[in-house]
CSV table of N, CA and C in Angstrom, one decimal:
chain,number,residue,atom,x,y,z
A,715,UNK,N,-47.2,7.9,-8.5
A,715,UNK,CA,-46.3,6.8,-8.9
A,715,UNK,C,-46.6,5.6,-8.3
A,716,UNK,N,-45.6,4.3,-8.8
A,716,UNK,CA,-46.6,3.0,-8.9
A,716,UNK,C,-45.3,2.6,-8.0
A,717,UNK,N,-45.7,0.9,-7.2
A,717,UNK,CA,-45.5,1.1,-6.3
A,717,UNK,C,-43.8,0.4,-7.0
A,718,UNK,N,-44.2,0.1,-8.2
A,718,UNK,CA,-42.8,-0.9,-8.9
A,718,UNK,C,-41.2,0.2,-8.9
A,719,UNK,N,-42.0,1.5,-9.2
A,719,UNK,CA,-40.7,2.7,-9.3
A,719,UNK,C,-39.7,3.4,-8.3
A,720,UNK,N,-41.0,3.1,-7.2
A,720,UNK,CA,-40.6,3.6,-6.0
A,720,UNK,C,-40.0,2.2,-5.1
A,721,UNK,N,-39.5,1.3,-5.7
A,721,UNK,CA,-39.2,0.4,-5.3
A,721,UNK,C,-37.5,0.2,-6.4
A,722,UNK,N,-37.8,0.8,-7.7
A,722,UNK,CA,-36.4,0.9,-8.4
A,722,UNK,C,-35.4,2.0,-8.1
A,723,UNK,N,-36.4,3.0,-7.3
A,723,UNK,CA,-35.4,4.5,-6.4
A,723,UNK,C,-35.3,3.8,-5.0
A,724,UNK,N,-35.5,3.2,-4.2
A,724,UNK,CA,-35.0,2.7,-3.3
A,724,UNK,C,-33.8,2.3,-3.8
A,725,UNK,N,-33.7,1.2,-4.2
A,725,UNK,CA,-32.8,0.7,-4.7
A,725,UNK,C,-32.0,1.1,-4.8
A,726,UNK,N,-32.0,2.0,-6.1
A,726,UNK,CA,-31.0,2.9,-6.4
A,726,UNK,C,-30.2,4.2,-5.6
A,727,UNK,N,-31.3,4.4,-4.8
A,727,UNK,CA,-30.7,4.6,-3.4
A,727,UNK,C,-29.9,4.1,-2.1
A,728,UNK,N,-30.3,3.3,-2.3
A,728,UNK,CA,-30.0,2.3,-1.6
A,728,UNK,C,-28.1,1.9,-2.1
A,729,UNK,N,-28.4,1.4,-2.9
A,729,UNK,CA,-27.2,1.4,-4.1
A,729,UNK,C,-26.1,2.7,-3.8
A,730,UNK,N,-26.5,3.5,-4.2
A,730,UNK,CA,-26.2,4.7,-4.4
A,730,UNK,C,-25.3,4.7,-2.8
A,731,UNK,N,-25.7,4.9,-1.4
A,731,UNK,CA,-25.4,4.5,-0.3
A,731,UNK,C,-24.0,4.3,0.4
A,732,UNK,N,-24.7,2.4,-0.3
A,732,UNK,CA,-23.0,1.9,-0.3
A,732,UNK,C,-21.8,2.1,-1.1
A,733,UNK,N,-22.2,2.4,-2.0
A,733,UNK,CA,-21.0,3.1,-2.7
A,733,UNK,C,-20.3,4.3,-2.1
A,734,UNK,N,-20.9,5.0,-1.7
A,734,UNK,CA,-20.3,6.0,-0.8
A,734,UNK,C,-20.3,5.8,0.4
A,735,UNK,N,-20.5,4.7,0.9
A,735,UNK,CA,-20.0,4.1,2.5
A,735,UNK,C,-18.6,3.5,2.3
A,736,UNK,N,-18.4,3.1,1.5
A,736,UNK,CA,-17.6,2.4,0.7
A,736,UNK,C,-16.2,2.7,0.4
A,737,UNK,N,-16.5,3.6,-0.7
A,737,UNK,CA,-15.9,5.0,-1.0
A,737,UNK,C,-14.7,5.8,0.5
A,738,UNK,N,-15.9,6.2,1.2
A,738,UNK,CA,-16.2,6.6,2.7
A,738,UNK,C,-14.9,6.0,3.1
A,739,UNK,N,-15.0,4.6,3.8
A,739,UNK,CA,-14.3,3.9,4.4
A,739,UNK,C,-12.6,3.6,3.1
A,740,UNK,N,-13.0,3.5,2.7
A,740,UNK,CA,-11.2,3.2,1.9
A,740,UNK,C,-10.6,4.2,2.3
A,741,UNK,N,-11.1,5.2,1.5
A,741,UNK,CA,-10.4,7.2,1.9
A,741,UNK,C,-10.1,6.8,3.4
A,742,UNK,N,-10.5,6.7,4.6
A,742,UNK,CA,-10.3,6.7,5.8
A,742,UNK,C,-9.5,5.8,5.9
A,743,UNK,N,-9.0,4.5,5.3
A,743,UNK,CA,-8.3,3.3,5.5
A,743,UNK,C,-6.6,4.0,4.9
A,744,UNK,N,-7.0,4.9,3.9
A,744,UNK,CA,-5.7,4.8,3.0
A,744,UNK,C,-5.0,6.0,3.2
A,745,UNK,N,-5.9,7.5,3.4
A,745,UNK,CA,-5.2,8.8,3.7
A,745,UNK,C,-4.8,8.9,5.4
A,746,UNK,N,-5.9,8.9,6.0
A,746,UNK,CA,-5.8,9.7,7.5
A,746,UNK,C,-4.5,8.3,7.9
A,747,UNK,N,-5.2,7.2,8.2
A,747,UNK,CA,-4.7,6.1,8.8
A,747,UNK,C,-3.1,5.3,8.6
A,748,UNK,N,-3.0,5.8,7.2
A,748,UNK,CA,-1.8,5.8,6.1
A,748,UNK,C,-1.9,3.9,6.0
A,749,UNK,N,-2.6,3.3,5.9
A,749,UNK,CA,-2.3,2.0,6.1
A,749,UNK,C,-2.0,1.9,4.3
A,750,UNK,N,-1.4,1.0,3.6
A,750,UNK,CA,-1.3,0.8,2.8
A,750,UNK,C,0.3,0.2,2.5
A,751,UNK,N,-0.3,-1.7,2.2
A,751,UNK,CA,-0.2,-2.7,1.6
A,751,UNK,C,0.7,-2.5,0.2
A,752,UNK,N,1.3,-3.7,0.6
A,752,UNK,CA,1.9,-4.0,-0.8
A,752,UNK,C,3.4,-3.8,-0.9
A,753,UNK,N,4.9,-2.7,0.5
A,753,UNK,CA,4.8,-2.2,0.5
A,753,UNK,C,6.9,-2.7,1.0
A,754,UNK,N,7.8,-2.1,1.4
A,754,UNK,CA,9.0,-2.8,2.2
A,754,UNK,C,9.6,-1.7,2.6
A,755,UNK,N,10.5,-2.7,3.5
A,755,UNK,CA,11.0,-1.6,4.8
A,755,UNK,C,12.3,-2.4,4.7
A,756,UNK,N,12.8,-1.1,5.7
A,756,UNK,CA,14.3,-2.1,4.9
A,756,UNK,C,15.2,-2.4,6.6
A,757,UNK,N,14.9,-3.9,7.2
A,757,UNK,CA,15.4,-4.1,8.3
A,757,UNK,C,16.6,-3.8,8.6
A,758,UNK,N,17.4,-4.7,8.1
A,758,UNK,CA,18.6,-4.5,8.6
A,758,UNK,C,19.9,-4.1,7.3
A,759,UNK,N,20.6,-3.1,8.2
A,759,UNK,CA,21.7,-2.2,6.7
A,759,UNK,C,22.9,-2.2,7.4
A,760,UNK,N,23.9,-3.0,6.4
A,760,UNK,CA,25.8,-3.2,6.8
A,760,UNK,C,26.1,-2.2,5.7
A,761,UNK,N,27.6,-2.6,5.3
A,761,UNK,CA,28.2,-2.0,4.5
A,761,UNK,C,27.6,-2.8,3.8
A,762,UNK,N,27.8,-3.8,3.1
A,762,UNK,CA,27.8,-4.7,1.9
A,762,UNK,C,26.2,-5.5,1.8
A,763,UNK,N,25.5,-5.4,2.6
A,763,UNK,CA,24.1,-5.8,2.6
A,763,UNK,C,23.1,-6.0,2.9
A,764,UNK,N,22.0,-5.7,2.3
A,764,UNK,CA,20.8,-4.4,2.6
A,764,UNK,C,19.4,-5.8,2.9
A,765,UNK,N,18.8,-6.3,3.7
A,765,UNK,CA,17.7,-6.8,4.4
A,765,UNK,C,16.1,-6.2,4.3
A,766,UNK,N,15.1,-6.6,3.5
A,766,UNK,CA,14.6,-6.2,3.3
A,766,UNK,C,12.9,-7.1,4.1
A,767,UNK,N,12.0,-6.3,4.1
A,767,UNK,CA,11.0,-6.8,4.9
A,767,UNK,C,9.8,-6.6,3.5
A,768,UNK,N,9.2,-7.5,3.1
A,768,UNK,CA,8.1,-7.1,1.9
A,768,UNK,C,6.9,-7.5,3.0
A,769,UNK,N,5.7,-6.7,2.1
A,769,UNK,CA,4.6,-7.0,2.9
A,769,UNK,C,3.2,-7.2,1.8
A,770,UNK,N,2.6,-7.8,2.2
A,770,UNK,CA,1.5,-8.3,1.2
A,770,UNK,C,0.9,-7.4,1.6
A,771,UNK,N,-0.8,-8.4,0.6
A,771,UNK,CA,-2.0,-7.3,0.5
A,771,UNK,C,-2.2,-6.5,1.6
A,772,UNK,N,-2.5,-7.4,2.8
A,772,UNK,CA,-3.1,-7.2,3.5
A,772,UNK,C,-2.4,-6.6,4.2
A,773,UNK,N,-1.2,-6.2,4.5
A,773,UNK,CA,-0.3,-5.2,5.2
A,773,UNK,C,0.4,-6.8,6.0
A,774,UNK,N,0.2,-7.2,6.1
A,774,UNK,CA,1.1,-8.0,6.7
A,774,UNK,C,2.7,-9.0,6.6
A,775,UNK,N,3.5,-9.1,7.2
A,775,UNK,CA,5.1,-9.2,6.4
A,775,UNK,C,5.0,-10.7,5.9
A,776,UNK,N,6.1,-11.3,4.6
A,776,UNK,CA,5.7,-11.5,3.5
A,776,UNK,C,6.2,-12.7,3.7
A,777,UNK,N,7.4,-11.4,3.3
A,777,UNK,CA,9.3,-11.9,3.2
A,777,UNK,C,10.1,-11.9,3.3
A,778,UNK,N,11.2,-12.1,3.5
A,778,UNK,CA,12.8,-11.6,4.0
A,778,UNK,C,13.5,-11.3,2.5
A,779,UNK,N,13.9,-10.4,1.9
A,779,UNK,CA,14.7,-10.2,1.0
A,779,UNK,C,15.7,-9.2,1.3
A,780,UNK,N,17.0,-10.7,1.0
A,780,UNK,CA,18.3,-10.3,0.9
A,780,UNK,C,19.1,-9.3,-0.2
A,781,UNK,N,20.0,-8.2,0.2
A,781,UNK,CA,20.2,-7.7,-1.9
A,781,UNK,C,21.9,-8.0,-1.1
A,782,UNK,N,22.5,-8.3,-1.9
A,782,UNK,CA,23.9,-8.1,-1.5
A,782,UNK,C,24.6,-7.5,-3.0
A,783,UNK,N,24.8,-6.4,-3.4
A,783,UNK,CA,25.1,-5.7,-4.8
A,783,UNK,C,27.0,-5.9,-5.4
A,784,UNK,N,26.9,-6.2,-6.0
A,784,UNK,CA,28.8,-6.7,-6.3
A,784,UNK,C,29.5,-5.7,-6.0
A,785,UNK,N,30.8,-5.9,-6.1
A,785,UNK,CA,31.9,-4.8,-5.7
A,785,UNK,C,31.4,-3.8,-6.7
A,786,UNK,N,31.2,-3.8,-8.4
A,786,UNK,CA,30.7,-2.4,-9.4
A,786,UNK,C,29.5,-2.1,-9.4
A,787,UNK,N,28.8,-2.5,-8.4
A,787,UNK,CA,26.9,-2.3,-8.4
A,787,UNK,C,26.5,-1.7,-6.8
A,788,UNK,N,28.0,-1.2,-6.1
A,788,UNK,CA,27.7,-0.3,-5.0
A,788,UNK,C,26.4,1.1,-4.6
A,789,UNK,N,26.0,1.7,-6.1
A,789,UNK,CA,25.5,2.7,-6.0
A,789,UNK,C,24.2,2.1,-6.3
A,790,UNK,N,23.7,0.6,-6.7
A,790,UNK,CA,22.5,0.1,-6.9
A,790,UNK,C,21.6,0.1,-5.2
A,791,UNK,N,22.8,0.2,-4.4
A,791,UNK,CA,22.7,-0.3,-2.9
A,791,UNK,C,21.8,0.9,-2.3
A,792,UNK,N,22.6,1.9,-2.5
A,792,UNK,CA,21.7,3.7,-1.9
A,792,UNK,C,20.8,4.1,-2.8
A,793,UNK,N,20.8,3.8,-4.1
A,793,UNK,CA,19.2,4.1,-5.1
A,793,UNK,C,17.9,3.2,-4.3
A,794,UNK,N,18.3,1.8,-3.8
A,794,UNK,CA,17.3,1.2,-3.3
A,794,UNK,C,16.5,1.6,-2.2
A,795,UNK,N,17.6,1.8,-1.0
A,795,UNK,CA,17.6,2.3,0.1
A,795,UNK,C,16.6,3.7,0.2
A,796,UNK,N,17.2,4.9,-1.1
A,796,UNK,CA,16.5,5.4,-1.7
A,796,UNK,C,14.9,5.9,-2.0
A,797,UNK,N,14.6,4.6,-2.7
A,797,UNK,CA,13.9,4.7,-3.3
A,797,UNK,C,12.5,3.9,-2.2
A,798,UNK,N,12.7,3.1,-0.8
A,798,UNK,CA,12.2,2.6,0.0
A,798,UNK,C,12.4,3.8,0.3
A,799,UNK,N,13.1,5.0,1.0
A,799,UNK,CA,12.3,5.6,1.9
A,799,UNK,C,11.7,7.2,1.5
A,800,UNK,N,11.8,7.2,0.1
A,800,UNK,CA,10.8,7.9,-1.0
A,800,UNK,C,8.8,7.2,-0.7
A,801,UNK,N,9.5,5.9,-1.2
A,801,UNK,CA,7.8,5.1,-1.1
A,801,UNK,C,6.8,5.7,0.6
A,802,UNK,N,8.1,5.0,2.0
A,802,UNK,CA,8.0,5.5,3.5
A,802,UNK,C,7.2,6.8,3.7
A,803,UNK,N,8.4,8.0,2.6
A,803,UNK,CA,7.4,9.3,3.1
A,803,UNK,C,6.8,9.9,2.4
A,804,UNK,N,6.5,8.6,1.2
A,804,UNK,CA,4.6,9.1,0.4
A,804,UNK,C,3.3,8.9,1.2
A,805,UNK,N,3.2,8.1,2.2
A,805,UNK,CA,2.6,7.5,3.0
A,805,UNK,C,2.4,8.2,3.4
A,806,UNK,N,3.6,8.5,4.4
A,806,UNK,CA,3.4,9.8,5.7
A,806,UNK,C,3.1,11.0,5.2
A,807,UNK,N,2.7,11.5,4.1
A,807,UNK,CA,2.7,12.5,3.6
A,807,UNK,C,0.8,12.7,2.8
A,808,UNK,N,0.4,11.5,2.9
A,808,UNK,CA,-0.7,11.4,2.9
A,808,UNK,C,-2.1,12.0,3.7
Protein backbone atom coordinates (compact mmCIF):
# COMPACT_ATOMS: atom_id res chain seq x y z
CA UNK A 1 0.00 0.00 0.00
CA UNK A 2 1.25 3.42 -0.84
CA UNK A 3 1.46 6.32 1.58
CA UNK A 4 -1.00 8.28 -0.56
CA UNK A 5 -3.62 5.54 -0.28
CA UNK A 6 -3.17 5.29 3.50
CA UNK A 7 -3.50 9.07 3.77
CA UNK A 8 -6.82 8.96 1.90
CA UNK A 9 -8.06 6.14 4.11
CA UNK A 10 -7.12 8.08 7.27
CA UNK A 11 -8.88 11.22 6.00
CA UNK A 12 -11.94 9.16 5.14
CA UNK A 13 -12.04 7.52 8.56
CA UNK A 14 -11.54 10.89 10.25
CA UNK A 15 -14.42 12.34 8.25
CA UNK A 16 -16.66 9.41 9.18
CA UNK A 17 -15.65 9.85 12.83
CA UNK A 18 -16.59 13.53 12.76
CA UNK A 19 -19.95 12.68 11.17
CA UNK A 20 -20.65 10.08 13.84
CA UNK A 21 -19.71 12.54 16.59
CA UNK A 22 -21.93 15.26 15.10
CA UNK A 23 -24.87 12.86 14.74
CA UNK A 24 -24.44 11.55 18.30
CA UNK A 25 -24.24 15.06 19.73
CA UNK A 26 -27.31 16.25 17.83
CA UNK A 27 -29.25 13.16 18.93
CA UNK A 28 -28.26 13.75 22.56
CA UNK A 29 -29.28 17.40 22.43
CA UNK A 30 -32.61 16.82 20.66
CA UNK A 31 -33.98 13.72 22.36
CA UNK A 32 -32.67 13.03 25.89
CA UNK A 33 -32.17 16.70 26.78
CA UNK A 34 -35.44 17.77 25.12
CA UNK A 35 -33.99 20.86 23.49
CA UNK A 36 -36.35 22.10 20.84
CA UNK A 37 -35.92 25.62 19.54
CA UNK A 38 -38.47 27.57 17.57
CA UNK A 39 -41.33 26.84 19.94
CA UNK A 40 -44.03 28.72 21.79
CA UNK A 41 -45.20 28.83 25.38
CA UNK A 42 -48.38 30.26 26.91
CA UNK A 43 -47.35 33.00 29.34
CA UNK A 44 -50.70 34.53 30.28
CA UNK A 45 -54.20 33.22 29.80
CA UNK A 46 -57.31 35.33 30.44
CA UNK A 47 -60.93 34.95 29.33
CA UNK A 48 -60.40 36.82 26.07
CA UNK A 49 -56.62 37.19 25.80
CA UNK A 50 -53.68 34.82 25.21
CA UNK A 51 -50.07 35.96 25.55
CA UNK A 52 -47.47 33.69 23.92
CA UNK A 53 -43.70 33.65 24.21
CA UNK A 54 -41.85 32.62 21.07
CA UNK A 55 -38.34 31.20 21.07
CA UNK A 56 -35.65 31.66 18.41
CA UNK A 57 -33.24 29.10 16.96
CA UNK A 58 -31.03 29.16 20.07
CA UNK A 59 -34.02 28.52 22.35
CA UNK A 60 -33.89 32.01 23.84
CA UNK A 61 -36.89 34.29 24.26
CA UNK A 62 -37.60 36.07 21.02
CA UNK A 63 -40.83 38.06 21.28
CA UNK A 64 -44.17 38.09 23.04
CA UNK A 65 -47.28 37.68 20.96
CA UNK A 66 -50.68 38.82 22.20
CA UNK A 67 -53.71 37.18 20.63
CA UNK A 68 -57.23 38.42 21.26
CA UNK A 69 -59.89 36.69 19.16
CA UNK A 70 -63.09 38.39 18.11
CA UNK A 71 -66.37 37.41 19.71
CA UNK A 72 -67.39 34.96 16.98
CA UNK A 73 -63.92 33.35 16.90
CA UNK A 74 -63.52 32.27 20.55
CA UNK A 75 -62.95 28.68 19.39
CA UNK A 76 -59.60 29.74 17.87
CA UNK A 77 -58.30 30.54 21.37
CA UNK A 78 -58.90 26.96 22.49
CA UNK A 79 -57.40 25.58 19.29
CA UNK A 80 -54.27 27.71 19.74
CA UNK A 81 -53.79 26.58 23.33
CA UNK A 82 -54.36 22.95 22.31
CA UNK A 83 -51.76 23.15 19.55
CA UNK A 84 -49.17 24.65 21.90
CA UNK A 85 -49.88 21.98 24.53
CA UNK A 86 -49.52 19.29 21.86
CA UNK A 87 -46.19 20.79 20.78
CA UNK A 88 -44.90 20.73 24.36
CA UNK A 89 -46.11 17.15 24.93
CA UNK A 90 -44.31 16.00 21.77
CA UNK A 91 -41.11 17.49 23.16
CA UNK A 92 -41.57 15.71 26.49
CA UNK A 93 -42.45 12.36 24.82
CA UNK A 94 -39.14 12.24 22.99
